[in-house]
Short mmCIF file of C-alpha atoms and ligand atoms in Angstrom, two decimals:
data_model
loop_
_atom_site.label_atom_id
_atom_site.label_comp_id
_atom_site.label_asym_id
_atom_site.label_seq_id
_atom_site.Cartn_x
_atom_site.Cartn_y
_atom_site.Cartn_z
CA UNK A 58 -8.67 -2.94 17.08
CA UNK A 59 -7.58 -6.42 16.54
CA UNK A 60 -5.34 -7.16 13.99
CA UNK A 61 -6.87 -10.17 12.33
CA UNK A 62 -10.16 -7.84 12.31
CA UNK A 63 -7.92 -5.15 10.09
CA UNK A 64 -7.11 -8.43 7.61
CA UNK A 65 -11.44 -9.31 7.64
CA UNK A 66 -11.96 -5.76 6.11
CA UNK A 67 -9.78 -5.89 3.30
CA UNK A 68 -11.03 -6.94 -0.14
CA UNK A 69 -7.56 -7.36 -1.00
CA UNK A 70 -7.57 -10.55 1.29
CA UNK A 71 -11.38 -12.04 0.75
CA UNK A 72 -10.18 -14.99 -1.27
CA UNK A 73 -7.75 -16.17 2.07
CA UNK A 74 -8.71 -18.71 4.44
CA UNK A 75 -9.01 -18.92 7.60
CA UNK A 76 -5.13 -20.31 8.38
CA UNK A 77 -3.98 -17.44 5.52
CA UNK A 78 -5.42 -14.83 7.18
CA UNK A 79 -4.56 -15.76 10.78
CA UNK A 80 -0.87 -16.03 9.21
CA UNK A 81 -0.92 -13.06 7.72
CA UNK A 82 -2.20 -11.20 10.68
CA UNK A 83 0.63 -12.13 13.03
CA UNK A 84 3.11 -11.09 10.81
CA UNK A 85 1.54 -7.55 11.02
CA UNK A 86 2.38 -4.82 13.54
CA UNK A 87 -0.40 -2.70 14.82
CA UNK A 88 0.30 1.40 14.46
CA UNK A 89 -1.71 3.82 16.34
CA UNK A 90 -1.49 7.34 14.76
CA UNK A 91 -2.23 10.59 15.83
CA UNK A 92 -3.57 13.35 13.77
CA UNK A 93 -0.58 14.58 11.47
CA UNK A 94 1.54 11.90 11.96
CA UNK A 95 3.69 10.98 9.06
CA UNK A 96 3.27 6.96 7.75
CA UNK A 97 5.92 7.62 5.02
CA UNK A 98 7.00 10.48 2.82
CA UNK A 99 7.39 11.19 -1.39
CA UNK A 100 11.01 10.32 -1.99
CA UNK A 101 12.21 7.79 0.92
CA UNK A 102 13.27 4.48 0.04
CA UNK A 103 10.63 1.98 2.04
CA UNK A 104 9.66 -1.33 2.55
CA UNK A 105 6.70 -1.46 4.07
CA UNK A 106 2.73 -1.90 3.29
CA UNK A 107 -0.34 -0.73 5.19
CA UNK A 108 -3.26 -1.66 6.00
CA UNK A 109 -5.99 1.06 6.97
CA UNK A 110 -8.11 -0.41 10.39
CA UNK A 111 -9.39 2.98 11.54
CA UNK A 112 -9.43 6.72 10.53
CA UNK A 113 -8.63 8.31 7.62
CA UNK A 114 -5.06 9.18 5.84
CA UNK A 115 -4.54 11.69 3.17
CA UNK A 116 -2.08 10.91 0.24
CA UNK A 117 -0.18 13.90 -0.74
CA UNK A 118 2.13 14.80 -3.54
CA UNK A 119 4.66 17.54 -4.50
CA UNK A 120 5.40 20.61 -3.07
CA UNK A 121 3.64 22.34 -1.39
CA UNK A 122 2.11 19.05 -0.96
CA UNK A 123 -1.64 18.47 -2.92
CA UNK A 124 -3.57 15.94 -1.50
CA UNK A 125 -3.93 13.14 -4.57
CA UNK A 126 -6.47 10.29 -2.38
CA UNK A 127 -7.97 9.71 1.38
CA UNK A 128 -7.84 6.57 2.26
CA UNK A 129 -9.93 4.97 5.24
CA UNK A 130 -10.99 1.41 6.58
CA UNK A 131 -10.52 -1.63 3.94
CA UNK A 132 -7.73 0.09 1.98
CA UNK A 133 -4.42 -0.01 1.82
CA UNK A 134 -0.76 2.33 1.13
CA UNK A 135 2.80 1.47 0.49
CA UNK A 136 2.29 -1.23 -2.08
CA UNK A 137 4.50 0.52 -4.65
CA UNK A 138 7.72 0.92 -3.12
CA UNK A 139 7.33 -2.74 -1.26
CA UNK A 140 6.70 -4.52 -4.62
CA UNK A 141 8.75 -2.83 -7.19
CA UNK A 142 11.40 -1.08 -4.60
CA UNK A 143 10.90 2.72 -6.44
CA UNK A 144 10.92 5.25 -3.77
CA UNK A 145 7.64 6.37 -2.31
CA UNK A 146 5.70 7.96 -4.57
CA UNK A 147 3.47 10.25 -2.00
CA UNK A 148 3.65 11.38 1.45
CA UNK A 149 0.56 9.44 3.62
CA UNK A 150 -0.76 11.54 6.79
CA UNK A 151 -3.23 10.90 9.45
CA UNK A 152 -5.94 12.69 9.09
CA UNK A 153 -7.40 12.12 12.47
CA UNK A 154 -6.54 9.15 15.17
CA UNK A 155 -6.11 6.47 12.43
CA UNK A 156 -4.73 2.51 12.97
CA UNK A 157 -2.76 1.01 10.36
CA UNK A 158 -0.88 -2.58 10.47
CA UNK A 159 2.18 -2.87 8.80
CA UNK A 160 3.57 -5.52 7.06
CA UNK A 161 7.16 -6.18 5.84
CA UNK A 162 8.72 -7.65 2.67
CA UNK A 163 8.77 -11.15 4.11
CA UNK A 164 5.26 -11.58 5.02
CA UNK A 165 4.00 -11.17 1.48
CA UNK A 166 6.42 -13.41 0.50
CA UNK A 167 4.71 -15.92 2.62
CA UNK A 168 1.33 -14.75 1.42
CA UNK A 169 2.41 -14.73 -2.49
CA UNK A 170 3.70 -18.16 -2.42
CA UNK A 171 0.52 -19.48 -1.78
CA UNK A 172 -1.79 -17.12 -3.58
CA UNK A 173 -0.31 -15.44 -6.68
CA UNK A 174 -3.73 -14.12 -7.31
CA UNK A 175 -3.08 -11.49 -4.76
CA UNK A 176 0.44 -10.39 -6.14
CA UNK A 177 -1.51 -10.02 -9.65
CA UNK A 178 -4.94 -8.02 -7.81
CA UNK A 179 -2.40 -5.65 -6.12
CA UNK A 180 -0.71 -4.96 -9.55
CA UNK A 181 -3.77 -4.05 -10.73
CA UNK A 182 -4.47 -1.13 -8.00
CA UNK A 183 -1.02 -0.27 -8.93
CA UNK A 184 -1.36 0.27 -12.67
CA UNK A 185 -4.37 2.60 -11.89
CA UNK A 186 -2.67 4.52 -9.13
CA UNK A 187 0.40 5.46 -11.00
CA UNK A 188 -1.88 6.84 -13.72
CA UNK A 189 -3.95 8.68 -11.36
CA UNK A 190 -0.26 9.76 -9.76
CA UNK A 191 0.88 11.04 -13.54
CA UNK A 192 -2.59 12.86 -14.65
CA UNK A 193 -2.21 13.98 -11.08
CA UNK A 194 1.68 15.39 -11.42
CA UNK A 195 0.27 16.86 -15.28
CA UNK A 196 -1.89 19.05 -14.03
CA UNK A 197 0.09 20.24 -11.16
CA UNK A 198 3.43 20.77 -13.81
CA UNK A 199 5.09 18.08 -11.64
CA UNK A 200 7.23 15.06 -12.53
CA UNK A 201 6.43 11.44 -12.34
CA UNK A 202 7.54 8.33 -13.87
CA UNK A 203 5.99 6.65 -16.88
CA UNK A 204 2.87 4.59 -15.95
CA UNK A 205 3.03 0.80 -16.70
CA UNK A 206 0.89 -1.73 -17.19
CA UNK A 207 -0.30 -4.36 -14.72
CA UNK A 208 1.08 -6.92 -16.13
CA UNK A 209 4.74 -5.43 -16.77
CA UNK A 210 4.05 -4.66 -12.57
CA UNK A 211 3.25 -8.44 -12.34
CA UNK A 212 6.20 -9.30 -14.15
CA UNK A 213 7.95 -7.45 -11.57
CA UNK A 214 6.54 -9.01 -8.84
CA UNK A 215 7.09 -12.22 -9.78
CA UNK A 216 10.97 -10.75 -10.20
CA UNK A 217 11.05 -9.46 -6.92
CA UNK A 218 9.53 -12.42 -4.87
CA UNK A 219 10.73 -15.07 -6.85
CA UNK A 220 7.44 -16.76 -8.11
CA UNK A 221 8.22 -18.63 -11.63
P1 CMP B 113 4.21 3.98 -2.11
O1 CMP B 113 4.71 4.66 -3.33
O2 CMP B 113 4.97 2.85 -1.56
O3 CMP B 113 4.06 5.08 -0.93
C1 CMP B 113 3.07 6.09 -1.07
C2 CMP B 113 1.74 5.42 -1.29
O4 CMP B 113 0.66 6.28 -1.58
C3 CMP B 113 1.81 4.56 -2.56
O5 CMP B 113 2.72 3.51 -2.36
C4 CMP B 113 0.35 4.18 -2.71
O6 CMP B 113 0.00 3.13 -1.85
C5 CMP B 113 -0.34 5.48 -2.22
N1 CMP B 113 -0.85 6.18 -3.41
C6 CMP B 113 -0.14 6.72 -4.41
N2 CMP B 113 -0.97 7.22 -5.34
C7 CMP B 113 -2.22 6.97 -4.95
C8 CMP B 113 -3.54 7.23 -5.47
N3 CMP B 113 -3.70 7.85 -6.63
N4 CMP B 113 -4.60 6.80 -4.77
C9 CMP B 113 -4.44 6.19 -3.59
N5 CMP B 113 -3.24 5.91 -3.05
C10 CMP B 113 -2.16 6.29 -3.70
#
């Protein structure tokens, strides 16, 4: 699958143009997985992001590990520990033969500088998943951190990538 064709499926990206996305793209690295390959596990530090071309991927939390999302084409993983540095909060596995492309730290850097309305979308998504991740660890009797808000994440952000 081509990557720039991985960056046309997002939602995440609509509001790029043509140049944005082409940029974007090139900074990504194409992964093919195999069934039950890991992507990244509950606990590790990371700095990565994903974006889901093909297949599915299960989310997965605790232990034994409870599956918390599947995510397929047009979404994306790893937001959380890229943009606020917090270890990662659930294991992702492939599900089946999956493609993902990976982005590092300095390509959204690149991408937030230009569009901030991205940085705050993606803050959003994280708000919702970290109360989905703490209703999630209540009823299993597990631990998670306090939810915030999106814009205490956006605060964050901006923090992190520099972008007052
Ligand atoms: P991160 O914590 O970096 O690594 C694990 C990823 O799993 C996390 O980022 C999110 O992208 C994803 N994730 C966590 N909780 C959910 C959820 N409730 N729904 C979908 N994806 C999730």
């Amino acid at each position: 699958m081509d990557k720039i064709e991985v960056v046309r499926q997002m939602d995440l990206f609509a509001s790029l143009n043509d140049v944005e996305r082409a940029l974007i793209s090139s900074a990504a690295r194409l992964r093919v997985l195999e069934t039950g390959d890991h992507v990244c596990r509950e606990g590790e530090q990371g700095r990565t992001f994903y974006a889901v071309g093909r297949g599915a991927l299960s989310v997965r939390r605790g232990n034994p590990p409870a599956e918390v999302a599947v995510l397929r084409s047009g979404h994306y993983f790893g937001e959380m520990s890229l943009l606020t540095g917090a270890p990662r909060s659930a294991t992702v596995v492939a599900l089946d033969r999956a493609e993902v492309l990976e982005f590092d730290r300095p390509a959204f850097m690149n991408l937030f500088a230009n569009n901030v309305g991205i940085a705050q979308a993606i803050s959003e998504v994280v708000a919702t998943r970290q109360m989905e991740l703490r209703q999630f660890a209540e009823d299993a009797r597990l631990k998670a951190p306090p939810p915030s808000d999106s814009g205490a994440i956006f605060g964050r952000i901006r923090q992190l990538f520099g972008l007052d």
